[in-house]
CSV table of C-alpha atoms in Angstrom, one decimal:
chain,number,residue,atom,x,y,z
A,7,PRO,CA,2.9,-0.6,-39.6
A,8,PRO,CA,-0.6,-1.0,-38.2
A,9,MET,CA,0.0,-4.5,-37.0
A,10,ALA,CA,3.1,-3.5,-35.1
A,11,SER,CA,1.4,-0.5,-33.5
A,12,SER,CA,-1.6,-2.7,-32.4
A,13,SER,CA,0.7,-5.4,-31.0
A,14,ALA,CA,2.5,-2.7,-29.0
A,15,LEU,CA,-0.8,-1.3,-27.8
A,16,LEU,CA,-2.3,-4.6,-26.7
A,17,THR,CA,0.1,-6.4,-24.3
A,18,GLY,CA,-0.7,-9.3,-22.1
A,19,GLU,CA,-0.8,-7.1,-18.9
A,20,ARG,CA,-3.1,-4.5,-20.5
A,21,LEU,CA,-5.4,-7.2,-21.8
A,22,VAL,CA,-5.8,-8.7,-18.3
A,23,VAL,CA,-6.4,-5.3,-16.7
A,24,PHE,CA,-9.0,-4.3,-19.2
A,25,LEU,CA,-10.8,-7.7,-18.9
A,26,PHE,CA,-10.9,-7.4,-15.1
A,27,ALA,CA,-12.0,-3.7,-15.2
A,28,ALA,CA,-14.7,-4.5,-17.8
A,29,ARG,CA,-16.0,-7.4,-15.7
A,30,VAL,CA,-16.3,-5.1,-12.6
A,31,ALA,CA,-17.8,-2.2,-14.6
A,32,LEU,CA,-20.5,-4.3,-16.3
A,33,ALA,CA,-21.7,-5.4,-12.9
A,34,ALA,CA,-21.8,-1.9,-11.4
A,35,PRO,CA,-24.4,0.9,-11.8
A,36,ALA,CA,-23.6,3.3,-14.7
A,37,ARG,CA,-23.0,6.2,-12.4
A,38,LEU,CA,-20.1,4.3,-10.8
A,39,ALA,CA,-18.9,2.4,-13.9
A,40,ALA,CA,-18.5,5.4,-16.1
A,41,PRO,CA,-15.8,7.0,-14.0
A,42,LEU,CA,-13.9,3.7,-14.0
A,43,ALA,CA,-14.1,3.5,-17.7
A,44,LEU,CA,-12.8,7.0,-18.2
A,45,LEU,CA,-10.0,6.4,-15.6
A,46,ALA,CA,-8.9,3.3,-17.5
A,47,GLY,CA,-8.9,5.1,-20.8
A,48,ALA,CA,-6.9,8.0,-19.4
A,49,ALA,CA,-4.4,5.6,-17.7
A,50,LEU,CA,-3.8,3.7,-21.0
A,51,ALA,CA,-3.2,7.0,-22.8
A,52,VAL,CA,-0.7,8.2,-20.1
A,53,GLU,CA,1.0,4.8,-20.1
A,54,LEU,CA,1.5,4.9,-23.9
A,55,ALA,CA,2.9,8.4,-23.7
A,56,VAL,CA,5.2,7.6,-20.8
A,57,ASP,CA,6.5,4.4,-22.5
A,58,ARG,CA,7.1,6.2,-25.8
A,59,SER,CA,8.8,9.1,-24.1
A,60,ALA,CA,11.1,6.8,-22.1
A,61,ALA,CA,13.3,6.2,-25.2
A,62,ALA,CA,13.7,9.9,-25.8
A,63,PRO,CA,17.0,11.3,-24.3
A,64,SER,CA,15.2,14.6,-23.4
A,65,SER,CA,12.2,13.0,-21.8
A,66,PRO,CA,10.6,15.3,-19.1
A,67,LEU,CA,10.2,12.3,-16.8
A,68,ARG,CA,13.9,11.4,-16.8
A,69,ARG,CA,14.2,13.4,-13.6
A,70,PHE,CA,12.4,10.6,-11.9
A,71,ARG,CA,14.5,7.4,-11.7
A,72,THR,CA,12.2,4.4,-11.7
A,73,ARG,CA,13.0,0.8,-11.0
A,74,PRO,CA,15.4,-0.6,-13.6
A,75,GLY,CA,13.9,-3.2,-16.0
A,76,ALA,CA,10.3,-2.4,-15.1
A,77,SER,CA,7.6,-1.0,-17.5
A,78,SER,CA,5.7,2.0,-16.3
A,79,GLY,CA,2.7,-0.1,-15.1
A,80,ILE,CA,0.5,3.0,-15.0
A,81,LEU,CA,-2.7,1.3,-16.3
A,82,LEU,CA,-2.5,-1.4,-13.7
A,83,GLY,CA,-1.6,1.0,-10.9
A,84,ALA,CA,-4.4,3.4,-11.7
A,85,THR,CA,-7.2,0.9,-12.0
A,86,THR,CA,-6.4,-1.7,-9.3
A,87,LEU,CA,-7.8,0.1,-6.2
A,88,PRO,CA,-10.8,1.7,-7.9
A,89,CYS,CA,-11.7,-1.7,-9.3
A,90,VAL,CA,-11.4,-3.3,-5.8
A,91,MET,CA,-13.5,-0.6,-4.2
A,92,LEU,CA,-16.2,-0.9,-6.9
A,93,ALA,CA,-16.2,-4.7,-6.5
A,94,ARG,CA,-16.7,-4.2,-2.8
A,95,LEU,CA,-19.6,-1.8,-3.4
A,96,ILE,CA,-21.2,-4.4,-5.7
A,97,GLN,CA,-20.9,-6.9,-2.9
A,98,LEU,CA,-22.4,-4.7,-0.3
A,99,SER,CA,-25.3,-3.7,-2.5
A,100,ARG,CA,-26.6,-7.3,-2.2
A,101,ILE,CA,-27.3,-6.9,1.5
A,102,LEU,CA,-28.7,-3.3,1.5
A,103,PRO,CA,-32.4,-4.4,2.0
A,104,THR,CA,-31.6,-6.6,5.0
A,105,ASP,CA,-28.8,-4.8,6.9
A,106,PRO,CA,-29.8,-1.7,9.0
A,107,ASN,CA,-26.3,-0.3,8.8
A,108,GLY,CA,-25.8,-1.2,5.2
A,109,ALA,CA,-26.9,2.1,3.8
A,110,GLN,CA,-24.4,4.1,5.9
A,111,GLU,CA,-21.5,1.7,5.1
A,112,PHE,CA,-22.4,1.7,1.4
A,113,ALA,CA,-22.4,5.6,1.3
A,114,TYR,CA,-19.0,5.7,3.1
A,115,LEU,CA,-17.4,3.1,0.8
A,116,GLU,CA,-18.8,5.0,-2.2
A,117,MET,CA,-17.1,8.1,-0.9
A,118,GLN,CA,-13.8,6.1,-0.6
A,119,TYR,CA,-14.3,4.9,-4.1
A,120,TRP,CA,-14.4,8.5,-5.3
A,121,ALA,CA,-11.5,9.4,-3.2
A,122,VAL,CA,-9.2,6.7,-4.6
A,123,SER,CA,-10.3,7.3,-8.2
A,124,ILE,CA,-9.7,11.1,-7.8
A,125,SER,CA,-6.3,10.3,-6.3
A,126,CYS,CA,-5.4,8.2,-9.4
A,127,ALA,CA,-6.8,10.7,-11.8
A,128,SER,CA,-4.8,13.5,-10.2
A,129,VAL,CA,-1.6,11.5,-10.5
A,130,LEU,CA,-2.4,10.9,-14.2
A,131,ALA,CA,-2.9,14.7,-14.6
A,132,PHE,CA,0.5,15.1,-12.9
A,133,PHE,CA,2.1,12.9,-15.5
A,134,LEU,CA,0.3,14.7,-18.4
A,135,TRP,CA,1.5,18.0,-17.1
A,136,HIS,CA,5.1,16.9,-17.1
A,137,LEU,CA,4.8,15.4,-20.6
A,138,ARG,CA,3.1,18.5,-22.1
A,139,GLN,CA,6.2,19.7,-23.9
A,140,SER,CA,7.0,16.4,-25.7
A,141,ALA,CA,7.4,17.1,-29.4
A,142,ASN,CA,6.8,13.5,-30.7
A,143,ASN,CA,3.5,13.3,-32.7
A,144,GLU,CA,2.5,9.9,-31.2
A,145,ILE,CA,3.2,11.2,-27.7
A,146,SER,CA,1.2,14.3,-28.4
A,147,LYS,CA,-1.8,12.3,-29.7
A,148,ALA,CA,-1.7,10.1,-26.5
A,149,LEU,CA,-1.5,13.2,-24.4
A,150,LYS,CA,-4.6,14.7,-26.1
A,151,TYR,CA,-6.6,11.5,-25.5
A,152,GLY,CA,-5.4,11.3,-21.9
A,153,SER,CA,-6.2,14.9,-21.2
A,154,LEU,CA,-9.7,14.5,-22.7
A,155,MET,CA,-10.4,11.5,-20.5
A,156,VAL,CA,-9.2,13.3,-17.3
A,157,VAL,CA,-11.5,16.3,-18.2
A,158,LEU,CA,-14.5,14.0,-18.8
A,159,TYR,CA,-13.7,12.2,-15.5
A,160,LEU,CA,-13.8,15.5,-13.6
A,161,VAL,CA,-17.1,16.5,-15.3
A,162,THR,CA,-18.6,13.1,-14.3
A,163,PHE,CA,-17.4,13.7,-10.7
A,164,LEU,CA,-18.9,17.2,-10.5
A,165,LEU,CA,-22.2,16.0,-12.1
A,166,PHE,CA,-22.4,13.1,-9.7
A,167,PHE,CA,-22.2,15.3,-6.6
A,168,LEU,CA,-24.4,18.1,-8.1
A,169,LEU,CA,-27.2,15.6,-8.7
A,170,LYS,CA,-27.0,14.4,-5.1
A,171,THR,CA,-29.7,15.7,-2.8
A,172,ASP,CA,-27.3,16.9,0.0
A,173,GLY,CA,-26.7,20.3,-1.7
A,174,GLY,CA,-25.4,23.5,-0.3
A,175,LEU,CA,-22.3,24.0,1.8
A,176,LEU,CA,-22.3,20.3,2.9
A,177,ALA,CA,-21.9,19.1,-0.7
A,178,MET,CA,-19.1,21.7,-1.4
A,179,THR,CA,-17.3,20.6,1.8
A,180,LYS,CA,-17.4,16.9,0.7
A,181,ASN,CA,-16.2,17.9,-2.8
A,182,GLY,CA,-13.3,19.8,-1.3
A,183,TYR,CA,-12.5,17.0,1.0
A,184,LEU,CA,-12.3,14.5,-1.9
A,185,LEU,CA,-10.3,16.9,-4.1
A,186,CYS,CA,-7.8,17.2,-1.3
A,187,HIS,CA,-7.1,13.5,-1.7
A,188,GLY,CA,-6.0,14.2,-5.3
A,189,VAL,CA,-3.6,17.0,-4.2
A,190,ALA,CA,-2.2,14.8,-1.4
A,191,ALA,CA,-1.6,11.9,-3.9
A,192,VAL,CA,0.3,14.2,-6.3
A,193,ILE,CA,2.5,15.5,-3.5
A,194,LEU,CA,3.1,12.0,-2.2
A,195,ILE,CA,4.1,10.4,-5.5
A,196,LYS,CA,6.4,13.3,-6.3
A,197,HIS,CA,8.1,12.7,-2.9
A,198,ILE,CA,8.3,9.0,-3.5
A,199,LEU,CA,9.9,9.3,-6.9
A,200,GLU,CA,12.3,12.0,-5.9
A,201,LYS,CA,13.4,10.8,-2.4
A,202,PHE,CA,13.5,7.1,-3.3
A,203,PRO,CA,15.0,6.8,-6.7
A,204,SER,CA,15.0,3.4,-8.5
A,205,CYS,CA,12.6,2.0,-5.8
A,206,SER,CA,9.5,1.7,-7.9
A,207,SER,CA,7.9,2.0,-11.3
A,208,PHE,CA,5.5,4.8,-12.0
A,209,GLY,CA,2.6,2.4,-11.6
A,210,GLU,CA,3.9,1.1,-8.3
A,211,GLY,CA,4.4,4.6,-7.0
A,212,LEU,CA,0.9,5.5,-8.1
A,213,LEU,CA,-0.6,2.5,-6.3
A,214,VAL,CA,1.3,3.2,-3.1
A,215,SER,CA,0.6,6.9,-3.1
A,216,SER,CA,-3.2,6.6,-3.8
A,217,GLY,CA,-3.5,3.7,-1.3
A,218,LEU,CA,-1.7,5.6,1.5
A,219,VAL,CA,-3.8,8.8,0.8
A,220,VAL,CA,-7.1,6.9,1.0
A,221,TYR,CA,-6.0,5.0,4.1
A,222,PHE,CA,-5.0,8.1,6.0
A,223,GLY,CA,-8.1,9.8,4.6
A,224,ASP,CA,-10.1,7.1,6.3
A,225,ILE,CA,-8.2,7.8,9.6
A,226,LEU,CA,-8.8,11.5,9.3
A,227,ALA,CA,-12.5,11.0,8.5
A,228,ARG,CA,-13.0,8.7,11.5
A,229,THR,CA,-11.1,11.2,13.7
A,230,LEU,CA,-13.1,14.2,12.5
A,231,SER,CA,-16.4,12.3,12.8
A,232,LYS,CA,-15.7,11.4,16.5
A,233,MET,CA,-14.6,15.0,17.2
A,234,GLU,CA,-17.6,16.5,15.6
A,235,VAL,CA,-19.9,14.1,17.4
A,236,SER,CA,-18.2,14.9,20.7
A,237,ALA,CA,-18.7,18.6,20.0
A,238,SER,CA,-22.5,17.9,19.3
A,239,SER,CA,-22.3,19.3,15.8
A,240,GLY,CA,-23.4,17.8,12.5
A,241,ALA,CA,-20.6,15.7,11.0
A,242,PHE,CA,-20.0,16.3,7.2
A,243,ILE,CA,-18.6,12.8,7.0
A,244,HIS,CA,-20.6,9.9,8.5
A,245,THR,CA,-18.3,7.0,9.1
A,246,PRO,CA,-19.9,3.6,9.8
A,247,GLY,CA,-19.7,2.4,13.4
A,248,THR,CA,-19.1,-1.2,12.3
A,249,GLN,CA,-15.3,-1.1,12.4
A,250,SER,CA,-13.9,-3.8,14.8
A,251,GLU,CA,-11.6,-3.3,17.6
A,252,ILE,CA,-8.9,-5.3,15.8
A,253,ALA,CA,-9.1,-2.9,12.8
A,254,THR,CA,-8.9,0.1,15.0
A,255,VAL,CA,-5.8,-1.2,16.9
A,256,ILE,CA,-4.1,-1.9,13.6
A,257,GLN,CA,-5.0,1.5,12.2
A,258,GLY,CA,-3.8,3.3,15.3
A,259,VAL,CA,-0.4,1.5,15.3
A,260,LEU,CA,0.2,2.1,11.6
A,261,LEU,CA,-0.8,5.7,12.0
A,262,GLY,CA,1.8,6.1,14.7
A,263,LEU,CA,4.5,4.3,12.8
A,264,PHE,CA,3.9,6.4,9.6
A,265,LEU,CA,4.2,9.6,11.8
A,266,LEU,CA,7.4,8.2,13.5
A,267,PRO,CA,9.8,9.5,10.8
A,268,LEU,CA,8.4,13.0,11.1
A,269,LEU,CA,8.8,12.9,14.9
A,270,TYR,CA,12.3,11.3,14.7
A,271,LYS,CA,13.7,13.8,12.2
A,272,SER,CA,12.2,16.8,14.0
A,273,SER,CA,13.6,15.6,17.3
A,274,LEU,CA,17.0,15.0,15.8
A,275,GLN,CA,17.1,18.5,14.4
A,276,VAL,CA,16.0,20.0,17.7
A,277,TRP,CA,18.8,18.1,19.5
A,278,VAL,CA,21.4,19.2,17.0
A,279,TYR,CA,20.3,22.8,17.4
A,280,CYS,CA,20.4,22.6,21.2
A,281,ARG,CA,23.8,20.9,21.1
A,282,THR,CA,25.3,23.6,19.0
A,283,LEU,CA,23.6,26.4,21.1
A,284,GLY,CA,22.9,28.5,18.1
A,285,LYS,CA,26.5,28.3,16.8
A,286,GLN,CA,27.3,27.5,13.2
A,287,ARG,CA,26.7,23.8,12.6
A,288,THR,CA,29.7,22.0,11.3
A,289,GLN,CA,29.6,18.7,9.5
A,290,ALA,CA,31.6,17.0,12.2
A,291,ILE,CA,29.1,18.0,14.9
A,292,GLU,CA,26.1,16.9,12.8
A,293,LYS,CA,27.8,13.6,12.0
A,294,ARG,CA,28.6,13.0,15.6
A,295,ALA,CA,25.1,13.9,16.6
A,296,GLU,CA,23.6,11.5,14.1
A,297,LYS,CA,25.8,8.6,15.0
A,298,GLY,CA,26.1,9.2,18.8
A,299,THR,CA,22.6,10.0,19.8
A,300,GLY,CA,20.5,9.2,16.7
A,301,SER,CA,19.8,5.8,18.0
A,302,ALA,CA,18.6,7.1,21.4
A,303,VAL,CA,16.4,9.7,19.7
A,304,PHE,CA,14.9,7.0,17.5
A,305,TYR,CA,14.0,4.7,20.4
A,306,VAL,CA,12.6,7.5,22.5
A,307,SER,CA,10.5,8.6,19.5
A,308,LEU,CA,9.3,5.1,19.0
A,309,LEU,CA,8.3,4.8,22.7
A,310,VAL,CA,6.4,8.1,22.5
A,311,VAL,CA,4.5,7.0,19.5
A,312,LEU,CA,3.6,3.5,20.9
A,313,LEU,CA,2.9,4.5,24.5
A,314,PHE,CA,1.2,7.9,24.0
A,315,LEU,CA,0.1,8.7,20.5
A,316,VAL,CA,-1.4,5.3,19.6
A,317,PRO,CA,-3.6,4.8,22.7
A,318,SER,CA,-4.8,8.4,22.6
A,319,TRP,CA,-6.1,7.8,19.0
A,320,THR,CA,-7.7,4.4,19.7
A,321,ARG,CA,-9.4,5.9,22.8
A,322,LEU,CA,-10.8,8.8,20.8
A,323,VAL,CA,-12.0,6.7,17.8
A,324,GLN,CA,-13.1,3.4,19.4
A,325,GLY,CA,-13.4,4.3,23.0
A,326,LEU,CA,-10.7,1.8,23.9
A,327,GLU,CA,-10.1,2.4,27.6
A,328,VAL,CA,-7.0,0.1,27.9
A,329,HIS,CA,-3.7,0.4,26.1
A,330,PRO,CA,-3.9,-1.3,22.7
A,331,PHE,CA,-1.0,-3.6,23.7
A,332,VAL,CA,-2.9,-4.6,26.8
A,333,TRP,CA,-6.0,-5.2,24.8
A,334,VAL,CA,-4.0,-7.5,22.4
A,335,LEU,CA,-2.6,-9.5,25.3
A,336,ASN,CA,-6.0,-9.9,26.8
A,337,TYR,CA,-7.4,-11.0,23.4
A,338,MET,CA,-4.6,-13.6,22.9
A,339,PHE,CA,-4.8,-15.1,26.4
A,340,THR,CA,-8.7,-15.2,26.7
A,341,ASN,CA,-10.1,-18.5,25.5
A,342,SER,CA,-7.0,-18.8,23.5
A,343,ASP,CA,-5.8,-22.4,23.2
A,344,GLU,CA,-6.1,-22.3,19.4
A,345,ARG,CA,-4.4,-18.9,19.2
A,346,LEU,CA,-1.4,-19.9,21.4
A,347,LEU,CA,-1.0,-23.2,19.4
A,348,LEU,CA,-1.1,-21.1,16.2
A,349,CYS,CA,1.6,-18.7,17.5
A,350,ALA,CA,3.8,-21.7,18.5
A,351,TYR,CA,3.3,-23.2,15.0
A,352,TRP,CA,4.2,-19.9,13.3
A,353,ILE,CA,7.3,-19.4,15.4
A,354,PHE,CA,8.5,-23.0,14.6
A,355,VAL,CA,7.9,-22.6,10.8
A,356,ILE,CA,9.5,-19.1,10.6
A,357,CYS,CA,12.6,-20.2,12.6
A,358,VAL,CA,13.1,-23.3,10.6
A,359,SER,CA,12.5,-21.6,7.2
A,360,ILE,CA,14.7,-18.6,7.9
A,361,ARG,CA,17.6,-20.7,9.2
A,362,ARG,CA,17.4,-23.1,6.2
A,363,PHE,CA,17.0,-20.5,3.5
A,364,TYR,CA,19.6,-18.1,4.9
A,365,SER,CA,22.2,-20.9,4.9
A,366,ILE,CA,21.2,-21.8,1.3
A,367,SER,CA,21.5,-18.2,0.2
A,368,LYS,CA,25.1,-18.1,1.6
A,369,GLN,CA,26.3,-21.4,0.4
A,370,SER,CA,24.5,-22.5,-2.8
A,371,LYS,CA,24.2,-21.0,-6.3
A,372,THR,CA,20.4,-21.0,-6.2
A,373,GLU,CA,19.0,-17.9,-8.1
A,374,ARG,CA,17.8,-15.2,-5.8
A,375,ILE,CA,14.4,-15.0,-7.5
A,376,LEU,CA,13.8,-18.8,-6.9
A,377,LEU,CA,15.0,-18.5,-3.3
A,378,ARG,CA,12.6,-15.7,-2.6
A,379,LYS,CA,9.7,-17.8,-4.0
A,380,TYR,CA,10.3,-20.4,-1.3
A,381,TYR,CA,9.1,-17.8,1.2
A,382,HIS,CA,5.8,-17.6,-0.8
A,383,LEU,CA,5.4,-21.3,-0.1
A,384,VAL,CA,6.1,-20.7,3.6
A,385,ALA,CA,3.4,-18.1,3.5
A,386,VAL,CA,0.9,-20.8,2.5
A,387,LEU,CA,2.0,-23.0,5.4
A,388,ILE,CA,1.7,-20.1,7.8
A,389,PHE,CA,-1.5,-18.4,6.8
A,390,SER,CA,-3.7,-21.1,5.5
A,391,PRO,CA,-4.5,-22.8,8.9
A,392,ALA,CA,-5.2,-19.3,10.4
A,393,VAL,CA,-7.7,-18.4,7.7
A,394,ILE,CA,-9.6,-21.6,8.4
A,395,PHE,CA,-9.5,-21.7,12.3
A,396,GLN,CA,-8.7,-18.1,13.5
A,397,PRO,CA,-9.6,-15.6,10.8
A,398,ALA,CA,-10.0,-12.6,13.2
A,399,PHE,CA,-6.7,-13.4,14.9
A,400,LEU,CA,-5.0,-13.6,11.5
A,401,ASP,CA,-6.2,-10.0,10.8
A,402,LEU,CA,-4.4,-8.9,14.0
A,403,ALA,CA,-1.3,-11.0,13.1
A,404,PHE,CA,-1.1,-9.4,9.7
A,405,GLY,CA,-1.2,-5.9,11.2
A,406,ALA,CA,1.5,-6.8,13.8
A,407,ALA,CA,3.8,-8.3,11.1
A,408,PHE,CA,3.4,-5.2,8.9
A,409,ALA,CA,4.2,-2.9,11.9
A,410,LEU,CA,7.2,-5.0,12.7
A,411,PHE,CA,8.4,-4.9,9.1
A,412,LEU,CA,8.1,-1.1,9.1
A,413,ILE,CA,10.1,-0.7,12.3
A,414,LEU,CA,12.9,-3.0,11.1
A,415,GLU,CA,13.1,-1.2,7.7
A,416,MET,CA,13.4,2.1,9.5
A,417,ILE,CA,16.2,0.7,11.7
A,418,ARG,CA,17.9,-0.7,8.6
A,419,VAL,CA,17.7,2.4,6.5
A,420,TRP,CA,18.7,4.8,9.2
A,421,GLU,CA,21.4,2.3,10.5
A,422,VAL,CA,20.1,2.6,14.1
A,423,TYR,CA,22.5,1.0,16.5
A,424,PRO,CA,22.8,-1.9,17.4
A,425,LEU,CA,20.5,-3.7,15.0
A,426,GLY,CA,20.8,-1.6,11.8
A,427,HIS,CA,23.9,-3.2,10.3
A,428,THR,CA,22.8,-6.7,11.2
A,429,ILE,CA,19.4,-6.3,9.7
A,430,HIS,CA,20.9,-4.9,6.5
A,431,GLN,CA,23.3,-7.9,6.1
A,432,PHE,CA,20.5,-10.4,6.7
A,433,MET,CA,18.0,-8.7,4.3
A,434,ASN,CA,20.7,-8.2,1.6
A,435,ALA,CA,21.0,-12.0,1.3
A,436,PHE,CA,17.6,-12.2,-0.3
A,437,THR,CA,17.6,-9.1,-2.5
A,438,ASP,CA,17.9,-9.0,-6.3
A,439,HIS,CA,17.6,-6.4,-9.1
A,440,ARG,CA,14.0,-5.7,-8.0
A,441,ASP,CA,15.2,-4.1,-4.7
A,442,SER,CA,17.0,-0.8,-4.7
A,443,GLU,CA,19.9,0.3,-2.5
A,444,ILE,CA,17.6,2.4,-0.4
A,445,LEU,CA,14.5,0.4,0.3
A,446,ILE,CA,13.9,-3.4,0.4
A,447,ILE,CA,10.2,-3.9,-0.3
A,448,SER,CA,9.8,-7.5,-1.5
A,449,HIS,CA,8.6,-8.7,2.0
A,450,PHE,CA,6.1,-5.9,2.1
A,451,SER,CA,4.7,-7.0,-1.2
A,452,LEU,CA,4.3,-10.6,-0.1
A,453,LEU,CA,2.7,-9.6,3.2
A,454,LEU,CA,0.3,-7.1,1.8
A,455,GLY,CA,-0.6,-9.4,-1.1
A,456,CYS,CA,-1.7,-12.0,1.4
A,457,ALA,CA,-3.2,-9.5,3.9
A,458,LEU,CA,-5.3,-7.1,1.8
A,459,PRO,CA,-7.8,-9.7,0.4
A,460,LYS,CA,-8.2,-11.0,4.0
A,461,TRP,CA,-8.7,-7.5,5.5
A,462,MET,CA,-11.1,-6.3,2.7
A,463,SER,CA,-13.2,-9.5,3.0
A,464,SER,CA,-13.8,-8.9,6.7
A,465,GLY,CA,-17.4,-8.3,7.7
A,466,PHE,CA,-20.0,-9.2,5.1
A,467,ASN,CA,-18.6,-11.6,2.5
A,468,ASP,CA,-20.5,-14.0,0.2
A,469,ARG,CA,-17.3,-15.2,-1.5
A,470,PRO,CA,-15.9,-18.0,0.6
A,471,LEU,CA,-12.6,-18.0,-1.3
A,472,ALA,CA,-12.0,-14.3,-1.1
A,473,PRO,CA,-9.9,-14.5,2.1
A,474,PHE,CA,-7.7,-17.1,0.4
A,475,ALA,CA,-7.2,-14.9,-2.7
A,476,GLY,CA,-3.7,-13.6,-1.8
A,477,ILE,CA,-2.4,-16.7,-0.3
A,478,LEU,CA,-3.4,-18.9,-3.2
A,479,SER,CA,-2.4,-16.5,-6.0
A,480,LEU,CA,0.9,-15.5,-4.4
A,481,GLY,CA,1.9,-18.6,-2.5
A,482,ILE,CA,1.0,-21.1,-5.2
A,483,GLY,CA,0.2,-19.4,-8.5
A,484,ASP,CA,3.0,-16.8,-8.5
A,485,THR,CA,5.6,-19.2,-7.2
A,486,MET,CA,4.8,-21.9,-9.7
A,487,ALA,CA,4.7,-19.3,-12.5
A,488,SER,CA,8.1,-18.0,-11.5
A,489,MET,CA,9.8,-21.4,-11.1
A,490,ILE,CA,8.4,-22.9,-14.3
A,491,GLY,CA,8.9,-19.7,-16.3
A,492,TYR,CA,12.4,-19.4,-15.1
A,493,LYS,CA,13.3,-23.0,-16.0
A,494,TYR,CA,11.2,-23.5,-19.2
A,495,GLY,CA,9.9,-20.1,-20.2
A,496,VAL,CA,10.8,-18.5,-23.5
A,497,LEU,CA,8.3,-15.6,-24.0
A,498,ARG,CA,8.2,-12.8,-21.4
A,499,TRP,CA,4.7,-11.8,-20.4
A,500,SER,CA,5.6,-8.3,-19.2
A,501,LYS,CA,8.7,-6.3,-18.4
A,502,THR,CA,7.1,-5.5,-15.1
A,503,GLY,CA,8.0,-8.9,-13.6
A,504,SER,CA,6.4,-10.4,-10.6
A,505,GLU,CA,6.6,-7.3,-8.3
A,506,PHE,CA,3.0,-6.5,-9.5
A,507,GLY,CA,2.0,-10.1,-8.8
A,508,PHE,CA,0.5,-9.4,-5.5
A,509,LEU,CA,-2.0,-7.0,-7.2
A,510,TYR,CA,-3.6,-9.8,-9.1
A,511,SER,CA,-4.6,-11.4,-5.8
A,512,LEU,CA,-7.0,-8.5,-5.4
A,513,VAL,CA,-8.7,-9.5,-8.7
A,514,LEU,CA,-10.1,-12.6,-6.9
A,515,LEU,CA,-12.0,-10.4,-4.4
A,516,HIS,CA,-14.8,-9.8,-7.0
């Protein structure tokens, strides 16, 4: 019936996403709002097609095992980052007449907006390609609308750059550079869905893949820009020179840690090959190599990344002459009474909360979902004073915490001796159905939900509450919603659950 189909089309989550996207699009220039509207229309069509095909036993997407109990979340995943980028562009446009560096920063952020939207559109095209053989009439209709929206988006993208005054080879190079983001996003989400089954929904995978591609695209752009300037040639990408030393240190450390798995696995394979001296590799030898020396190879690879790769990159991009860790120590201990007091306060709160909540998780019958929300309240206690008194130091602390989480998760997943098993047992005390057997990502969601609004509001910011967006929405709003909903709730807002809750904190940036 029409009423049933319309109610299935308009869910609470979709309504919130469309209201937010419409609010951002109406405040933006038409040349930037039109791609967002087309992207949202394509994402809705793809989400409807994916949700309807999920019930079919022969669905082409069944090869990708998504997080159990979660809806696809494609609309939310495809529109979140483009909306945030566009909102930031609107904010920067207000200072263009008065800021001498504003035009360059605006142009670069505009390029990043196109990069993230192209990444999302490419992933939507990837889903459409896999669903092309679906025989259901409703699915076929959604696929036609989705394909039309993606084609119109590509036409808008090409027209936008054809009308730019750059012209010639430089414009073609920029177009190719941006389209490479789309190809990389498709490769990455395919890898995520295949290598980490049941770890994410389609929307979460889309968000992570597009975010990582744009982040590393920024790293690549800054590297190429510096290399071309050093070679005294014209750079086809002009990156703004306003990035702080803290941001560069964070970016360099995260670059090294994301390259660590590649270095570790390659080194391990080389060691196994040298150990066998070209002989046929037996399972016993490989197993002994993995267990006996895998830990040593991991720690050596980690040292190589942190001691050589990271400082080399920060010296190239920022001209940082000292090692990043030395720079961090100098920053902490120079005029640092507030910073040291803040560190002592953080250590005290973290130790008390971990000891208390871990004992509760072992002894009481408190639901895991409620126990995990206590950590959201702890985040409010930890981060709120820092936002007020030491906002720049909090940026650095967020980066250090994220890097530490990455290292610990690698040690846990690869069972690196002697900490792997201990970390797994500790983390397992706080997991529930939202975490898979491979990856535990809840703490990453909480940290990034608090950190991203703070990071993205650095520099010019005429919204005083923007740095508090993640802390307030996750630490208080999401926690209260979960606790009250669990105890008194009857109607379920969305099957996606609260794992997408940290995304709504980005809404408050605009």
